Amino acid sequence: MKIYHLLLGAALCCSFTSCFKDEPLNAECDIEQAYVHVDDPTTIFYSNTDTLVNVLSDADGITFRIKAGSDVSAMAPIFRLTEGATISPANGSTQDFSDGRTVTYTVTSQDGSWQRQYKVSFTTYNPISKFDFENYKLVDGQNGGQYYQWSDLNPDGTEAGNWATGNGGFNISMGTAAPDEYPSSPAEGHTGQGVKLTTSDTGPLGNLPGMNMPIAAGNLFIGYFDVSKALTQTMQATNFGLPFDRKPLRLTGWYKYHPGALFIDRYKNEYPGRTDIGDIYAVLYRNHDDNGNSFVLHGDDVKTSKYIVAMAQVPEILTTDDWTHFDVEFTYSADIDDETLLNQGYSLAVVCTSSIEGATFSGAIGSTLYVDEIEVIWDETNE
């Protein structure tokens, strides 16, 4: 919504010399942040910072993660909206979110022409360790078209919203692409459905002088993707990891891989003879910094942050047309604090990509990684 109207507004301003004479009413209808006030947040939340949720521009759901047994029968979420927008039910009104209830809020733009709906819920954390990628759906892109999105299911059948891709960023430059032409798409898996990750050409926009984004690697990761930063803060667009309260021991799954023909860097320099490489790995990290502030890892520190305590990485992605099994151990660089673990002070990210240097827009167009049946095996003595 935001990107669409930004491009539309720019086009109108170029067409009319009197663009600034009468400023139009705002056409955006987004929730930017959601907040709940609780006198003692730790009675309901794992951390004080869990009372605030920053809402992604392409999100249609807002989830507050709470402790089991918490009373959320009378919660009053407060929303920061785009300028001039209104919301129903009313901002700050008391709602019953108990027993997994979801409340749908409708946001109307200042000019009255646009509306968006958000489903708000308070959800007890349920650790998920087996990922079969059978549950996926098409979502609308902000630049037109549709692309695929994956989510595992909670025990009650609701979506966990745990997987993300860079498809939303690809949509900015290639909104006319068919869903199956995006870097991340469903495909026949080892069992049932799997995920196909393909390093793709980003088209005219990505190849503009100064843009230096000629490719988009297919990726799939636990976390979320902030499409609003896809063009200007690309490393910050990928937000890796979600809270996890188990000690992981091994990462297993299935893959097959074939590299593209010609490796290029972000400046389109060609490297004949260089073979692209896929990547599959997982990291466990402390999700609060030394000052107690919550954070997530991004594209520039997902393998290097000082807060990482364990990592598991497939040592070599072989070129193969046959499904190949992997089973790698987590290597720990720091001890686990049991109390911190119990209170979800650690986050887990599982990451798969068709080009290991895709974050810097380097790789080979056509490199393809298939993944399926990924599992994180944890230490059951922590349960």
CSV table of N, CA, C and O in Angstrom, one decimal, residues 110-162:
chain,number,residue,atom,x,y,z
A,110,GLN,N,-7.3,8.8,5.2
A,110,GLN,CA,-7.8,10.1,5.4
A,110,GLN,C,-8.8,10.6,4.3
A,110,GLN,O,-9.8,11.3,4.5
A,111,ASP,N,-8.4,10.2,3.0
A,111,ASP,CA,-9.3,10.6,1.9
A,111,ASP,C,-10.5,9.7,1.8
A,111,ASP,O,-11.4,10.0,0.9
A,112,GLY,N,-10.6,8.7,2.6
A,112,GLY,CA,-11.8,7.8,2.6
A,112,GLY,C,-11.9,6.8,1.4
A,112,GLY,O,-12.8,6.1,1.3
A,113,SER,N,-10.8,6.8,0.6
A,113,SER,CA,-10.9,6.0,-0.6
A,113,SER,C,-10.3,4.6,-0.4
A,113,SER,O,-10.5,3.7,-1.2
A,114,TRP,N,-9.6,4.4,0.7
A,114,TRP,CA,-8.9,3.1,0.9
A,114,TRP,C,-9.1,2.5,2.3
A,114,TRP,O,-9.2,3.3,3.2
A,115,GLN,N,-9.1,1.2,2.3
A,115,GLN,CA,-9.2,0.5,3.6
A,115,GLN,C,-8.3,-0.7,3.7
A,115,GLN,O,-8.0,-1.3,2.6
A,116,ARG,N,-7.8,-1.0,4.9
A,116,ARG,CA,-7.1,-2.2,5.1
A,116,ARG,C,-7.6,-2.9,6.4
A,116,ARG,O,-8.0,-2.2,7.3
A,117,GLN,N,-7.6,-4.2,6.4
A,117,GLN,CA,-8.0,-4.9,7.6
A,117,GLN,C,-6.8,-5.6,8.2
A,117,GLN,O,-5.9,-6.2,7.5
A,118,TYR,N,-6.7,-5.6,9.6
A,118,TYR,CA,-5.7,-6.3,10.3
A,118,TYR,C,-6.3,-7.2,11.4
A,118,TYR,O,-7.3,-6.8,12.1
A,119,LYS,N,-5.8,-8.4,11.5
A,119,LYS,CA,-6.3,-9.3,12.5
A,119,LYS,C,-5.3,-9.3,13.6
A,119,LYS,O,-4.1,-9.6,13.5
A,120,VAL,N,-5.8,-8.9,14.8
A,120,VAL,CA,-5.0,-8.8,16.0
A,120,VAL,C,-5.2,-9.9,17.0
A,120,VAL,O,-6.4,-10.2,17.2
A,121,SER,N,-4.2,-10.5,17.5
A,121,SER,CA,-4.3,-11.6,18.5
A,121,SER,C,-3.3,-11.6,19.5
A,121,SER,O,-2.2,-11.0,19.3
A,122,PHE,N,-3.5,-12.3,20.6
A,122,PHE,CA,-2.6,-12.5,21.7
A,122,PHE,C,-2.3,-14.0,21.7
A,122,PHE,O,-3.3,-14.8,22.0
A,123,THR,N,-1.1,-14.5,21.5
A,123,THR,CA,-0.9,-15.9,21.2
A,123,THR,C,0.2,-16.4,22.2
A,123,THR,O,1.2,-15.8,22.4
A,124,THR,N,-0.1,-17.6,22.8
A,124,THR,CA,0.8,-18.3,23.6
A,124,THR,C,1.9,-18.9,22.7
A,124,THR,O,1.5,-19.5,21.7
A,125,TYR,N,3.1,-18.8,23.1
A,125,TYR,CA,4.2,-19.4,22.3
A,125,TYR,C,4.1,-20.9,22.2
A,125,TYR,O,3.9,-21.6,23.2
A,126,ASN,N,4.2,-21.4,21.0
A,126,ASN,CA,4.3,-22.9,20.8
A,126,ASN,C,5.5,-23.2,19.9
A,126,ASN,O,5.6,-22.8,18.8
A,127,PRO,N,6.5,-23.8,20.5
A,127,PRO,CA,7.7,-24.2,19.7
A,127,PRO,C,7.4,-25.1,18.6
A,127,PRO,O,6.7,-26.1,18.8
A,128,ILE,N,7.9,-24.8,17.4
A,128,ILE,CA,7.7,-25.7,16.2
A,128,ILE,C,9.1,-26.1,15.8
A,128,ILE,O,10.0,-25.3,15.7
A,129,SER,N,9.3,-27.4,15.5
A,129,SER,CA,10.6,-27.9,15.2
A,129,SER,C,10.6,-28.7,13.8
A,129,SER,O,11.6,-28.8,13.2
A,130,LYS,N,9.4,-29.1,13.3
A,130,LYS,CA,9.3,-29.8,12.1
A,130,LYS,C,8.7,-28.9,11.0
A,130,LYS,O,7.6,-28.4,11.3
A,131,PHE,N,9.3,-28.7,9.9
A,131,PHE,CA,8.8,-27.8,8.9
A,131,PHE,C,8.7,-28.6,7.6
A,131,PHE,O,9.6,-28.9,6.9
A,132,ASP,N,7.4,-28.8,7.2
A,132,ASP,CA,7.2,-29.6,6.0
A,132,ASP,C,6.7,-28.7,4.8
A,132,ASP,O,6.6,-29.2,3.6
A,133,PHE,N,6.5,-27.4,5.0
A,133,PHE,CA,6.2,-26.5,3.9
A,133,PHE,C,4.9,-26.8,3.1
A,133,PHE,O,4.8,-26.5,1.9
A,134,GLU,N,4.0,-27.5,3.7
A,134,GLU,CA,2.7,-27.9,3.1
A,134,GLU,C,1.7,-26.7,3.1
A,134,GLU,O,0.8,-26.7,2.3
A,135,ASN,N,1.9,-25.8,4.1
A,135,ASN,CA,0.9,-24.7,4.2
A,135,ASN,C,1.5,-23.4,3.6
A,135,ASN,O,2.4,-22.8,4.2
A,136,TYR,N,0.9,-23.0,2.5
A,136,TYR,CA,1.3,-21.7,1.9
A,136,TYR,C,0.1,-21.1,1.2
A,136,TYR,O,-0.9,-21.7,1.0
A,137,LYS,N,0.3,-19.8,0.9
A,137,LYS,CA,-0.9,-19.1,0.2
A,137,LYS,C,-0.3,-18.0,-0.6
A,137,LYS,O,0.9,-17.6,-0.5
A,138,LEU,N,-1.2,-17.5,-1.5
A,138,LEU,CA,-0.8,-16.3,-2.3
A,138,LEU,C,-1.2,-15.0,-1.6
A,138,LEU,O,-2.3,-15.0,-1.0
A,139,VAL,N,-0.4,-14.1,-1.6
A,139,VAL,CA,-0.7,-12.7,-1.0
A,139,VAL,C,-0.5,-11.7,-2.1
A,139,VAL,O,0.3,-11.8,-3.0
A,140,ASP,N,-1.2,-10.6,-1.9
A,140,ASP,CA,-1.1,-9.5,-2.8
A,140,ASP,C,0.1,-8.7,-2.7
A,140,ASP,O,0.5,-8.3,-1.5
A,141,GLY,N,0.8,-8.4,-3.8
A,141,GLY,CA,2.0,-7.5,-3.7
A,141,GLY,C,1.6,-6.0,-3.7
A,141,GLY,O,0.6,-5.6,-4.2
A,142,GLN,N,2.5,-5.2,-3.1
A,142,GLN,CA,2.2,-3.8,-3.0
A,142,GLN,C,2.4,-3.1,-4.4
A,142,GLN,O,1.9,-2.0,-4.6
A,143,ASN,N,3.0,-3.8,-5.3
A,143,ASN,CA,3.2,-3.2,-6.7
A,143,ASN,C,2.4,-4.0,-7.7
A,143,ASN,O,2.8,-4.2,-8.8
A,144,GLY,N,1.3,-4.6,-7.2
A,144,GLY,CA,0.5,-5.4,-8.1
A,144,GLY,C,0.9,-6.9,-8.1
A,144,GLY,O,2.0,-7.2,-7.5
A,145,GLY,N,0.1,-7.7,-8.6
A,145,GLY,CA,0.5,-9.1,-8.7
A,145,GLY,C,0.4,-9.8,-7.4
A,145,GLY,O,0.0,-9.3,-6.3
A,146,GLN,N,0.8,-11.1,-7.3
A,146,GLN,CA,0.7,-11.9,-6.1
A,146,GLN,C,2.0,-12.8,-6.0
A,146,GLN,O,2.6,-13.1,-7.1
A,147,TYR,N,2.3,-13.2,-4.8
A,147,TYR,CA,3.4,-14.1,-4.6
A,147,TYR,C,3.1,-15.0,-3.4
A,147,TYR,O,2.2,-14.7,-2.7
A,148,TYR,N,4.0,-16.0,-3.3
A,148,TYR,CA,3.7,-17.0,-2.2
A,148,TYR,C,4.3,-16.7,-0.9
A,148,TYR,O,5.4,-16.0,-0.8
A,149,GLN,N,3.6,-17.1,0.1
A,149,GLN,CA,4.0,-16.9,1.5
A,149,GLN,C,3.8,-18.2,2.3
A,149,GLN,O,2.7,-18.9,2.1
A,150,TRP,N,4.7,-18.6,3.2
A,150,TRP,CA,4.6,-19.9,3.9
A,150,TRP,C,4.4,-19.6,5.4
A,150,TRP,O,4.9,-18.6,5.9
A,151,SER,N,3.8,-20.6,6.0
A,151,SER,CA,3.6,-20.5,7.5
A,151,SER,C,3.3,-21.9,8.0
A,151,SER,O,2.5,-22.7,7.4
A,152,ASP,N,4.0,-22.3,9.1
A,152,ASP,CA,3.6,-23.5,9.8
A,152,ASP,C,2.3,-23.2,10.6
A,152,ASP,O,1.9,-22.1,10.8
A,153,LEU,N,1.7,-24.3,11.1
A,153,LEU,CA,0.4,-24.2,11.8
A,153,LEU,C,0.7,-24.4,13.3
A,153,LEU,O,1.4,-25.4,13.7
A,154,ASN,N,0.0,-23.6,14.1
A,154,ASN,CA,0.0,-23.9,15.6
A,154,ASN,C,-0.9,-25.1,15.9
A,154,ASN,O,-1.7,-25.5,15.1
A,155,PRO,N,-0.8,-25.6,17.1
A,155,PRO,CA,-1.6,-26.8,17.5
A,155,PRO,C,-3.1,-26.5,17.3
A,155,PRO,O,-3.9,-27.4,17.1
A,156,ASP,N,-3.5,-25.2,17.4
A,156,ASP,CA,-5.0,-24.9,17.3
A,156,ASP,C,-5.4,-24.6,15.9
A,156,ASP,O,-6.5,-24.3,15.6
A,157,GLY,N,-4.4,-24.8,14.9
A,157,GLY,CA,-4.7,-24.7,13.5
A,157,GLY,C,-4.5,-23.3,13.0
A,157,GLY,O,-4.6,-23.0,11.8
A,158,THR,N,-4.2,-22.3,13.8
A,158,THR,CA,-3.9,-21.0,13.3
A,158,THR,C,-2.5,-20.9,12.7
A,158,THR,O,-1.6,-21.7,13.0
A,159,GLU,N,-2.2,-19.9,11.9
A,159,GLU,CA,-0.9,-19.8,11.3
A,159,GLU,C,0.1,-19.2,12.3
A,159,GLU,O,-0.2,-18.2,13.0
A,160,ALA,N,1.3,-19.8,12.3
A,160,ALA,CA,2.3,-19.3,13.2
A,160,ALA,C,3.0,-18.1,12.6
A,160,ALA,O,3.7,-17.3,13.4
A,161,GLY,N,3.0,-17.9,11.3
A,161,GLY,CA,3.6,-16.7,10.7
A,161,GLY,C,5.1,-16.7,10.9
A,161,GLY,O,5.7,-15.6,11.1
A,162,ASN,N,5.7,-17.9,10.8
A,162,ASN,CA,7.1,-18.0,11.2
A,162,ASN,C,8.1,-17.9,10.0
A,162,ASN,O,9.3,-17.7,10.2
